[in-house]
């Protein structure tokens, strides 16, 4: 299959990356960075998460962040929601789009939500239905789609059933997440094509982590099977809840550079994103896992 | 082209990695690690460099290291040599194999050796001839084969001419190095096949760095064109002289794991190599760029 002329990189650093930092990032700095990312050409950005502030204090400023952003037409921002209250909070900010994401693994689901897979999934589908009813677009995600740190490989039947249910519930985008970085290139030949065969015209996005160093290898393998949308995080921020100091999401800059070397457009100003990564590294006094932002 | 049943990983951490550490690694620890790497299944290891101790003090213990190793039959160790004196020193230790490596870039050559490319190359070819004459096998390398931090892309004509001259001089192995991590996947479709077409039965090895995050992506792209030998460094040790804190060589463990996921044998006990990487990280108080060694 020939490579696409362009791919879409969805920036998830402000959610998946910022929530991982123990040190408080000031709200004003978060807003400044997201506004810079918009100006750098990112057209879809997950900017925060509506989650109980006691559980994830890093995301307690969700409403303030959305209020502070300059979002031009053509740019879509969304936020992760974890329960009905989150859907309501998101809607009140004027946000047009949320993500609902459920784990394909029983054990991961129980540890993360306190519910069995069946209960968590049923609740998630209700959230999607409610979000759609109150006028929100929904991106629906499958966590641990490529394996689970507790259970190993996850059945393709379950992944397919989740995606079908999401589509029936009206999801506007489907994402498959390699939550703990267990995907390998051969999985890419097997799993995304099966999902692409049922998503049709609904956008399909891969969310890859670099936990085992295979983030960009998997990206290349997925490109080969027709995937053209990838979640990435500025500087490769983020981590893995099971591995201290683990690598995070694939880096926005490194992924955009890889695409550029193959003549694939992303519309992203790599230097401008790299500036954001360096600014935040300097503030946090650490190095993210991405490479290119420190070279340019 | 189908993937090979097995690939050979050549461990270069004890040379390319150890020389990069500012902190002194005791000779006894170096010897212990190399002996462990041998027991972990690495069959070709570059163990040190014969270079003037004033220039690279980390390699001043070259003779002591070689004297301390337990090298069973079937395992080949070699050392990098930078001048005739190095060839002589290596030979005196009883070593059977050396590497001579020259830069394809004029500017890099001048900065690294103080000689023009023509002079440095002529001297290198004399070193190869002398090493062969005194009974040593020679691995002959092209540095900056995929580009140079000073000059950008390097001409394929020069790379091919260097390889042809090496083969005529009796080189027993050819290696192409992406010294500063500038290679991209499309280079792999272009450069290794041209070199493979002239090396014939002489083993051909790629030496890839992860400076821009593309180390394993390039490895996959090279596999696709028939390359089956790769230099790797335990834990992804090493760096880039032009970039502070840059990633180093592709990691032995991560590369072996990637191969394993595709059913390609390396003969390497990944856990045992990872143990060496963790031991050295703990001693140095730092994290190398590789991923897998901290997960297992």
Coordinates of C-alpha atoms in Angstrom, one line a residue:
Chain A
X1 CA 0.0 0.0 0.0
X2 CA 1.5 3.4 -0.9
X3 CA 2.0 5.8 1.9
X4 CA -0.6 8.6 2.3
X5 CA 0.3 12.1 1.2
X6 CA -0.4 13.4 4.7
X7 CA -1.0 12.0 8.2
X8 CA -2.7 13.7 11.1
X9 CA -0.9 13.9 14.4
X10 CA -3.2 14.4 17.4
X11 CA -1.4 16.1 20.2
X12 CA -2.0 14.5 23.5
X13 CA 0.9 15.9 25.5
X14 CA -1.3 18.4 27.5
X15 CA -3.4 15.5 28.8
X16 CA -1.3 12.3 28.7
X17 CA 1.9 14.1 29.3
X18 CA 1.0 16.9 31.8
X19 CA -1.0 14.5 34.0
X20 CA 2.2 12.4 34.4
X21 CA 4.3 15.1 35.9
X22 CA 4.5 15.1 39.7
X23 CA 5.6 18.8 39.7
X24 CA 2.8 21.3 39.3
X25 CA 2.7 23.0 35.9
X26 CA 1.1 26.4 36.3
X27 CA -2.2 26.8 34.5
X28 CA -0.9 29.9 32.7
X29 CA 2.1 27.8 31.3
X30 CA -0.3 25.0 30.2
X31 CA -2.4 27.6 28.3
X32 CA 0.6 29.2 26.8
X33 CA 2.0 25.9 25.5
X34 CA -1.4 24.7 24.1
X35 CA -1.8 28.0 22.3
X36 CA 1.7 27.7 20.9
X37 CA 0.9 24.1 19.8
X38 CA -2.1 25.4 17.9
X39 CA 0.0 28.0 16.2
X40 CA 2.6 25.3 15.4
X41 CA 0.0 23.6 13.2
X42 CA -1.5 20.9 15.4
X43 CA -5.2 20.7 14.4
X44 CA -6.5 18.3 17.0
X45 CA -5.3 18.6 20.6
X46 CA -6.4 16.8 23.7
X47 CA -6.0 19.6 26.2
X48 CA -7.0 18.2 29.6
X49 CA -9.1 15.6 31.4
X50 CA -12.2 16.0 33.4
X51 CA -11.4 13.8 36.3
X52 CA -12.0 14.2 40.1
X53 CA -9.3 16.6 41.3
X54 CA -8.5 14.4 44.3
X55 CA -7.7 11.6 41.9
X56 CA -5.6 13.5 39.4
X57 CA -4.7 16.9 40.9
X58 CA -2.7 17.9 37.8
X59 CA -5.9 18.1 35.9
X60 CA -7.9 20.2 38.5
X61 CA -7.6 23.3 36.2
X62 CA -9.5 21.7 33.3
X63 CA -12.2 24.5 33.1
X64 CA -9.5 27.3 33.4
X65 CA -7.5 25.8 30.6
X66 CA -10.3 25.6 28.2
X67 CA -11.4 29.2 29.0
X68 CA -7.8 30.4 28.3
X69 CA -7.3 28.9 24.8
X70 CA -7.5 30.7 21.4
X71 CA -9.0 28.0 19.2
X72 CA -9.3 29.1 15.6
X73 CA -11.8 27.4 13.2
X74 CA -10.2 24.3 11.7
X75 CA -8.7 23.3 15.1
X76 CA -10.5 20.8 17.3
X77 CA -9.7 20.5 21.0
X78 CA -11.1 17.8 23.2
X79 CA -10.8 16.4 26.7
X80 CA -10.9 13.0 28.3
X81 CA -13.9 12.3 30.4
X82 CA -14.1 9.5 33.0
X83 CA -17.7 9.7 34.2
X84 CA -21.0 11.4 33.6
X85 CA -20.0 14.3 35.8
X86 CA -17.0 14.8 33.5
X87 CA -19.2 14.8 30.5
X88 CA -21.4 17.5 32.1
X89 CA -18.4 19.6 33.2
X90 CA -16.9 19.4 29.7
X91 CA -20.2 20.4 28.1
X92 CA -20.5 23.5 30.4
X93 CA -17.1 24.8 29.2
X94 CA -18.4 25.0 25.7
X95 CA -16.1 22.2 24.5
X96 CA -17.4 20.5 21.4
X97 CA -15.7 17.1 21.7
X98 CA -14.8 14.6 24.4
X99 CA -13.0 11.3 24.6
X100 CA -14.4 8.2 26.3
X101 CA -11.9 5.5 26.7
X102 CA -12.3 2.0 28.1
X103 CA -9.9 -0.8 28.7
X104 CA -10.1 -4.1 26.8
X105 CA -8.5 -5.9 29.7
X106 CA -10.5 -7.2 32.7
X107 CA -7.7 -6.7 35.2
X108 CA -6.6 -3.3 34.0
X109 CA -10.3 -2.2 33.9
X110 CA -10.8 -3.4 37.5
X111 CA -7.7 -1.7 38.8
X112 CA -8.3 1.5 36.9
X113 CA -12.1 2.0 37.4
X114 CA -13.0 -0.4 40.3
X115 CA -15.5 -2.0 37.9
X116 CA -15.6 -5.3 36.0
X117 CA -15.0 -4.9 32.2
X118 CA -18.7 -5.5 31.6
X119 CA -19.8 -2.8 34.0
X120 CA -17.1 -0.3 33.0
X121 CA -17.9 -0.8 29.3
X122 CA -21.7 -0.5 29.8
X123 CA -21.1 2.8 31.8
X124 CA -18.8 4.0 29.0
X125 CA -21.3 3.4 26.4
X126 CA -23.9 5.3 28.4
X127 CA -21.5 8.2 28.6
X128 CA -21.1 8.2 24.9
X129 CA -24.8 8.1 24.4
X130 CA -25.3 11.0 26.9
X131 CA -22.5 13.1 25.4
X132 CA -24.0 12.6 21.9
X133 CA -27.4 13.5 23.3
X134 CA -26.2 16.9 24.6
X135 CA -24.5 17.7 21.4
X136 CA -20.9 16.6 21.9
X137 CA -18.8 14.8 19.4
X138 CA -17.1 11.7 20.9
X139 CA -13.8 10.0 20.3
X140 CA -14.1 6.5 21.7
X141 CA -11.0 4.7 22.7
X142 CA -9.9 1.1 23.4
X143 CA -7.2 1.0 26.1
X144 CA -4.8 -1.9 26.2
X145 CA -5.9 -2.9 22.7
X146 CA -2.4 -4.4 22.0
X147 CA -2.0 -6.1 25.3
X148 CA -2.1 -5.6 29.1
X149 CA 0.6 -5.5 31.6
X150 CA -1.4 -7.9 33.8
X151 CA -3.0 -10.2 31.2
X152 CA -0.6 -10.2 28.2
X153 CA -2.4 -10.3 24.8
X154 CA -6.0 -9.2 24.6
X155 CA -8.5 -11.0 22.4
X156 CA -9.2 -9.4 19.0
X157 CA -12.9 -10.4 19.4
X158 CA -13.2 -8.1 22.4
X159 CA -11.5 -5.2 20.6
X160 CA -13.8 -5.6 17.6
X161 CA -16.9 -5.9 19.7
X162 CA -16.0 -2.7 21.6
X163 CA -15.4 -0.8 18.4
X164 CA -18.7 -2.0 16.9
X165 CA -20.5 -0.9 20.0
X166 CA -18.9 2.5 19.9
X167 CA -19.9 3.0 16.3
X168 CA -23.4 2.0 17.0
X169 CA -23.5 4.4 19.9
X170 CA -22.5 7.2 17.5
X171 CA -18.8 7.6 18.1
X172 CA -17.2 10.2 15.7
X173 CA -13.7 8.8 16.0
X174 CA -12.2 5.5 17.1
X175 CA -8.9 5.2 18.8
X176 CA -6.9 2.1 19.7
X177 CA -4.3 2.6 22.5
X178 CA -1.2 0.7 23.2
X179 CA -1.5 1.9 26.8
X180 CA 1.6 0.1 28.2
X181 CA 3.7 -0.1 25.1
X182 CA 3.3 -3.8 24.4
X183 CA 2.5 -3.6 20.7
X184 CA 5.0 -5.0 18.2
X185 CA 5.2 -4.6 14.5
X186 CA 3.4 -7.8 13.7
X187 CA 0.4 -6.7 15.7
X188 CA 0.1 -3.8 13.3
X189 CA -0.3 -6.1 10.4
X190 CA -3.1 -7.9 12.3
X191 CA -5.1 -5.5 14.5
X192 CA -5.5 -2.1 12.8
X193 CA -6.6 -3.6 9.4
X194 CA -9.4 -5.5 11.2
X195 CA -10.6 -2.3 12.9
X196 CA -10.2 -0.2 9.7
X197 CA -12.5 -2.7 8.0
X198 CA -15.3 -1.8 10.3
X199 CA -14.7 1.9 11.0
X200 CA -15.4 2.9 7.3
X201 CA -15.4 6.7 7.1
X202 CA -15.2 7.2 10.8
X203 CA -11.6 8.5 11.5
X204 CA -9.4 5.8 13.1
X205 CA -6.4 6.8 15.3
X206 CA -3.6 4.9 16.9
X207 CA -2.2 5.9 20.3
X208 CA 1.3 4.4 20.7
X209 CA 3.7 4.5 23.5
X210 CA 7.5 4.1 23.3
X211 CA 7.7 2.0 26.5
X212 CA 9.8 -0.8 24.9
X213 CA 11.5 1.5 22.3
X214 CA 9.2 0.3 19.5
X215 CA 7.0 3.4 19.2
X216 CA 8.2 4.6 15.8
X217 CA 8.7 1.1 14.5
X218 CA 5.1 0.4 15.2
X219 CA 4.1 3.7 13.6
X220 CA 5.9 2.7 10.4
X221 CA 4.3 -0.8 10.4
X222 CA 0.9 0.8 10.9
X223 CA 1.4 3.3 8.1
X224 CA 2.0 0.2 5.9
X225 CA -1.4 -1.1 6.7
X226 CA -3.2 2.2 6.0
X227 CA -3.3 4.0 9.3
X228 CA -2.9 7.8 8.8
X229 CA -3.8 9.2 12.3
X230 CA -1.5 9.0 15.3
X231 CA -1.7 10.4 18.8
X232 CA 1.7 12.0 19.7
X233 CA 3.0 14.0 22.7
X234 CA 5.3 17.0 22.5
X235 CA 8.8 15.9 23.4
X236 CA 7.6 12.3 23.9
X237 CA 6.2 13.3 27.3
X238 CA 4.2 10.8 29.4
X239 CA 5.1 7.5 30.9
X240 CA 3.8 4.2 31.9
X241 CA 2.1 3.7 35.3
X242 CA 3.8 0.3 35.7
X243 CA 7.4 1.4 35.0
X244 CA 9.1 4.2 36.9
X245 CA 10.8 6.6 34.4
X246 CA 9.5 4.8 31.4
X247 CA 9.3 6.4 28.0
X248 CA 5.9 8.0 27.2
X249 CA 3.9 8.6 24.0
X250 CA 5.7 8.7 20.7
X251 CA 7.1 12.2 20.3
X252 CA 5.3 14.7 18.1
X253 CA 8.5 16.2 16.8
X254 CA 10.2 12.8 16.1
X255 CA 7.1 11.4 14.4
X256 CA 6.6 14.6 12.3
X257 CA 10.3 14.4 11.3
X258 CA 10.0 10.7 10.4
X259 CA 7.0 11.5 8.2
X260 CA 8.9 14.5 6.6
X261 CA 11.8 12.2 5.6
X262 CA 9.3 10.1 3.6
X263 CA 7.7 13.1 2.0
X264 CA 4.5 12.7 4.1
X265 CA 2.9 16.0 5.2
X266 CA 1.9 16.7 8.7
X267 CA 1.4 20.5 8.5
X268 CA 3.4 20.8 11.8
X269 CA 6.2 23.3 12.4
X270 CA 8.6 21.0 14.2
X271 CA 10.8 23.8 15.5
X272 CA 7.9 25.5 17.1
X273 CA 6.8 22.3 18.9
X274 CA 10.4 21.6 19.9
X275 CA 10.5 25.1 21.5
X276 CA 7.5 24.1 23.7
X277 CA 9.2 20.9 24.7
X278 CA 12.4 22.6 25.6
X279 CA 10.6 25.3 27.6
X280 CA 8.8 22.7 29.6
X281 CA 11.9 20.5 30.1
X282 CA 13.7 23.6 31.4
X283 CA 10.8 24.4 33.8
X284 CA 10.6 20.8 35.1
X285 CA 14.4 20.2 35.1
X286 CA 14.2 17.0 33.3
X287 CA 14.6 15.4 29.8
X288 CA 11.7 13.9 28.0
X289 CA 12.2 10.8 25.9
X290 CA 11.9 12.4 22.5
X291 CA 15.0 13.2 20.6
X292 CA 14.6 15.8 18.0
X293 CA 13.5 18.7 20.2
X294 CA 16.9 18.8 21.8
X295 CA 18.8 18.7 18.5
X296 CA 17.2 21.7 16.7
Chain B
X1 CA 12.5 -9.9 0.5
X2 CA 11.6 -12.3 3.4
X3 CA 13.3 -11.7 6.7
X4 CA 16.3 -13.8 7.6
X5 CA 16.0 -16.6 10.1
X6 CA 18.7 -15.0 12.3
X7 CA 20.6 -11.8 12.6
X8 CA 23.9 -11.1 14.2
X9 CA 24.2 -8.3 16.8
X10 CA 27.7 -7.1 17.3
X11 CA 28.1 -5.6 20.7
X12 CA 30.0 -2.3 20.7
X13 CA 29.0 -1.0 24.1
X14 CA 32.4 -1.7 25.7
X15 CA 34.0 0.6 23.1
X16 CA 31.5 3.0 21.7
X17 CA 29.6 3.2 25.0
X18 CA 32.4 3.0 27.7
X19 CA 34.5 5.7 25.9
X20 CA 31.6 8.1 26.2
X21 CA 31.3 8.0 29.9
X22 CA 33.0 10.8 31.8
X23 CA 33.1 8.9 35.0
X24 CA 35.9 6.2 35.2
X25 CA 34.6 2.6 34.8
X26 CA 37.0 0.4 36.7
X27 CA 38.9 -2.1 34.5
X28 CA 37.7 -5.0 36.6
X29 CA 34.1 -4.0 36.0
X30 CA 34.7 -3.6 32.3
X31 CA 36.1 -7.1 32.2
X32 CA 33.3 -8.6 34.3
X33 CA 30.7 -7.0 32.0
X34 CA 32.4 -8.2 28.8
X35 CA 32.7 -11.7 30.1
X36 CA 29.0 -11.6 31.0
X37 CA 28.1 -10.4 27.5
X38 CA 30.0 -13.3 26.1
X39 CA 28.0 -15.7 28.3
X40 CA 24.8 -13.9 27.3
X41 CA 25.4 -15.1 23.8
X42 CA 27.1 -12.2 22.0
X43 CA 29.5 -13.8 19.5
X44 CA 31.3 -10.7 18.3
X45 CA 32.2 -7.9 20.6
X46 CA 34.3 -4.7 20.2
X47 CA 35.9 -4.6 23.6
X48 CA 38.1 -1.5 23.5
X49 CA 40.1 1.0 21.4
X50 CA 43.8 1.3 21.0
X51 CA 44.1 5.1 21.1
X52 CA 46.5 7.4 22.8
X53 CA 45.6 7.5 26.5
X54 CA 45.9 11.3 26.6
X55 CA 43.3 11.5 23.9
X56 CA 40.8 9.0 25.3
X57 CA 41.7 8.2 28.9
X58 CA 38.7 5.9 29.2
X59 CA 40.5 3.4 26.9
X60 CA 43.9 3.5 28.5
X61 CA 43.4 0.0 29.9
X62 CA 43.0 -1.7 26.5
X63 CA 45.8 -4.3 27.1
X64 CA 44.5 -5.1 30.6
X65 CA 41.0 -5.7 29.3
X66 CA 42.0 -8.1 26.6
X67 CA 44.2 -10.0 29.1
X68 CA 41.3 -10.3 31.5
X69 CA 38.7 -11.8 29.1
X70 CA 37.5 -15.5 28.8
X71 CA 36.9 -15.8 25.1
X72 CA 35.7 -19.3 24.1
X73 CA 36.0 -20.6 20.5
X74 CA 33.2 -19.3 18.4
X75 CA 33.4 -15.8 19.9
X76 CA 35.3 -13.0 18.2
X77 CA 36.5 -10.0 20.0
X78 CA 38.1 -7.0 18.3
X79 CA 39.3 -3.5 19.0
X80 CA 39.2 -0.2 17.2
X81 CA 42.7 1.0 16.1
X82 CA 43.4 4.6 15.1
X83 CA 47.0 4.5 13.9
X84 CA 49.9 2.1 13.2
X85 CA 50.9 2.1 16.8
X86 CA 47.4 1.0 17.7
X87 CA 47.7 -1.9 15.2
X88 CA 51.0 -2.9 16.8
X89 CA 49.6 -2.7 20.4
X90 CA 46.6 -4.7 19.4
X91 CA 48.7 -7.4 17.8
X92 CA 50.9 -7.7 20.9
X93 CA 47.9 -8.5 23.1
X94 CA 47.2 -11.6 21.0
X95 CA 44.0 -10.1 19.6
X96 CA 43.0 -11.6 16.2
X97 CA 40.9 -8.8 14.8
X98 CA 40.9 -5.0 14.6
X99 CA 38.6 -2.4 13.2
X100 CA 39.9 0.5 11.0
X101 CA 37.3 3.1 10.4
X102 CA 37.5 6.3 8.3
X103 CA 35.1 9.1 7.8
X104 CA 33.5 9.7 4.4
X105 CA 33.2 13.4 5.2
X106 CA 36.0 15.8 4.6
X107 CA 35.1 18.1 7.4
X108 CA 34.5 15.3 9.9
X109 CA 37.7 13.7 8.9
X110 CA 39.7 16.9 9.4
X111 CA 38.2 17.6 12.8
X112 CA 38.6 14.0 13.9
X113 CA 42.1 13.2 12.6
X114 CA 43.7 16.5 11.6
X115 CA 44.1 15.1 8.1
X116 CA 42.3 15.7 4.8
X117 CA 40.0 12.9 3.7
X118 CA 42.6 11.8 1.1
X119 CA 45.4 11.6 3.6
X120 CA 43.3 10.0 6.4
X121 CA 42.0 7.4 3.9
X122 CA 45.4 6.6 2.5
X123 CA 46.7 6.2 6.0
X124 CA 43.8 4.0 6.9
X125 CA 44.3 1.7 3.9
X126 CA 48.0 1.4 4.9
X127 CA 46.8 0.4 8.4
X128 CA 44.6 -2.3 6.9
X129 CA 47.4 -3.6 4.7
X130 CA 49.8 -3.7 7.7
X131 CA 47.3 -5.4 10.0
X132 CA 46.6 -8.0 7.3
X133 CA 50.4 -8.5 6.8
X134 CA 50.9 -9.2 10.5
X135 CA 48.1 -11.7 10.6
X136 CA 45.1 -9.7 11.9
X137 CA 41.6 -9.9 10.5
X138 CA 40.2 -6.4 9.7
X139 CA 36.8 -4.9 9.9
X140 CA 36.9 -1.8 7.8
X141 CA 34.4 0.9 8.5
X142 CA 32.9 4.0 6.8
X143 CA 32.0 6.7 9.3
X144 CA 29.3 9.3 8.4
X145 CA 28.2 7.0 5.6
X146 CA 24.6 8.4 6.0
X147 CA 25.5 12.0 6.4
X148 CA 27.7 14.3 8.4
X149 CA 26.7 16.9 11.0
X150 CA 29.0 19.4 9.2
X151 CA 28.3 18.6 5.6
X152 CA 24.8 17.0 5.4
X153 CA 24.5 14.1 3.0
X154 CA 27.6 12.3 1.9
X155 CA 28.1 11.2 -1.7
X156 CA 27.3 7.5 -2.5
X157 CA 30.3 7.5 -5.0
X158 CA 32.7 8.1 -2.1
X159 CA 31.1 5.5 0.1
X160 CA 31.3 2.9 -2.7
X161 CA 34.9 3.9 -3.6
X162 CA 35.9 3.5 0.1
X163 CA 34.3 0.1 0.3
X164 CA 35.9 -1.1 -2.9
X165 CA 39.3 0.0 -1.7
X166 CA 38.8 -1.8 1.6
X167 CA 37.9 -5.0 -0.1
X168 CA 40.9 -4.7 -2.4
X169 CA 43.1 -4.2 0.7
X170 CA 41.7 -7.5 2.1
X171 CA 39.1 -6.3 4.6
X172 CA 37.3 -9.3 6.2
X173 CA 34.2 -7.3 7.1
X174 CA 32.7 -4.0 6.0
X175 CA 30.7 -1.7 8.2
X176 CA 28.8 1.4 7.4
X177 CA 28.2 3.8 10.3
X178 CA 25.5 6.3 10.9
X179 CA 27.9 8.1 13.2
X180 CA 25.7 11.1 14.1
X181 CA 22.3 9.5 13.7
X182 CA 21.4 11.2 10.4
X183 CA 20.1 8.2 8.5
X184 CA 16.4 7.9 7.6
X185 CA 14.5 4.9 6.4
X186 CA 14.6 5.9 2.7
X187 CA 18.4 5.9 3.0
X188 CA 18.2 2.3 3.8
X189 CA 16.5 1.5 0.6
X190 CA 19.3 3.2 -1.3
X191 CA 22.7 2.8 0.4
X192 CA 23.0 -0.7 1.9
X193 CA 21.8 -2.4 -1.2
X194 CA 24.5 -0.7 -3.3
X195 CA 27.1 -1.8 -0.8
X196 CA 25.8 -5.3 -0.5
X197 CA 26.1 -5.6 -4.3
X198 CA 29.9 -5.2 -4.0
X199 CA 30.7 -6.9 -0.7
X200 CA 29.6 -10.3 -1.9
X201 CA 30.5 -12.9 0.7
X202 CA 32.3 -10.4 2.9
X203 CA 30.1 -9.8 6.0
X204 CA 28.4 -6.4 5.9
X205 CA 27.3 -4.7 9.1
X206 CA 25.3 -1.5 9.9
X207 CA 26.2 0.7 12.8
X208 CA 23.2 2.8 13.7
X209 CA 22.7 5.4 16.3
X210 CA 19.4 6.6 17.9
X211 CA 20.3 10.3 17.9
X212 CA 17.1 11.4 16.2
X213 CA 15.0 8.5 17.5
X214 CA 15.0 6.5 14.3
X215 CA 17.5 3.8 15.2
X216 CA 15.1 0.9 15.2
X217 CA 13.1 2.3 12.4
X218 CA 16.2 2.3 10.3
X219 CA 17.1 -1.2 11.5
X220 CA 13.7 -2.4 10.2
X221 CA 14.1 -0.7 6.9
X222 CA 17.6 -2.2 6.5
X223 CA 16.3 -5.7 7.3
X224 CA 13.9 -5.2 4.4
X225 CA 16.8 -4.7 2.1
X226 CA 18.8 -7.8 3.2
X227 CA 21.0 -6.5 6.0
X228 CA 21.5 -9.1 8.7
X229 CA 24.3 -7.7 10.9
X230 CA 23.9 -4.8 13.2
X231 CA 26.2 -3.1 15.8
X232 CA 24.3 -2.5 19.0
X233 CA 25.3 -1.4 22.5
X234 CA 24.1 -2.7 25.8
X235 CA 21.4 -0.5 27.2
X236 CA 21.7 1.8 24.2
X237 CA 24.9 3.3 25.7
X238 CA 26.9 5.9 23.8
X239 CA 26.1 9.3 22.5
X240 CA 26.9 11.8 19.9
X241 CA 29.9 14.2 20.1
X242 CA 27.8 17.0 18.7
X243 CA 24.8 16.7 21.1
X244 CA 25.0 16.8 24.8
X245 CA 23.0 14.0 26.4
X246 CA 22.1 12.5 23.0
X247 CA 21.0 9.0 22.6
X248 CA 23.7 6.5 21.6
X249 CA 23.8 3.3 19.6
X250 CA 20.7 1.2 19.1
X251 CA 20.2 -0.9 22.3
X252 CA 21.3 -4.5 22.2
X253 CA 18.3 -5.6 24.3
X254 CA 15.7 -3.5 22.4
X255 CA 17.1 -4.7 19.0
X256 CA 17.1 -8.4 20.2
X257 CA 13.6 -8.0 21.5
X258 CA 12.4 -6.4 18.2
X259 CA 13.9 -9.4 16.3
X260 CA 12.4 -11.9 18.7
X261 CA 8.9 -10.4 18.1
X262 CA 9.4 -11.2 14.4
X263 CA 10.7 -14.7 15.0
X264 CA 14.2 -13.8 14.0
X265 CA 16.9 -15.5 16.1
X266 CA 19.8 -13.5 17.7
X267 CA 21.0 -16.2 20.1
X268 CA 21.1 -13.5 22.8
X269 CA 19.9 -13.9 26.4
X270 CA 18.2 -10.5 26.7
X271 CA 17.8 -10.8 30.5
X272 CA 21.5 -11.4 31.0
X273 CA 22.4 -8.4 28.8
X274 CA 19.8 -6.2 30.7
X275 CA 21.5 -7.3 34.0
X276 CA 24.8 -5.8 32.7
X277 CA 23.1 -2.6 31.6
X278 CA 21.3 -2.2 35.0
X279 CA 24.5 -2.9 36.9
X280 CA 26.4 -0.2 35.0
X281 CA 23.5 2.3 35.2
X282 CA 23.5 1.8 38.9
X283 CA 27.3 2.3 39.1
X284 CA 27.2 5.4 36.9
X285 CA 24.0 6.8 38.5
X286 CA 22.3 7.5 35.2
X287 CA 19.8 6.0 32.7
X288 CA 20.9 4.9 29.3
X289 CA 18.6 5.5 26.4
X290 CA 17.5 1.9 25.8
X291 CA 14.2 0.8 27.2
X292 CA 13.9 -2.9 27.7
X293 CA 16.7 -3.3 30.2
X294 CA 14.7 -1.4 32.8
X295 CA 11.5 -3.3 32.2
X296 CA 12.7 -6.8 32.8

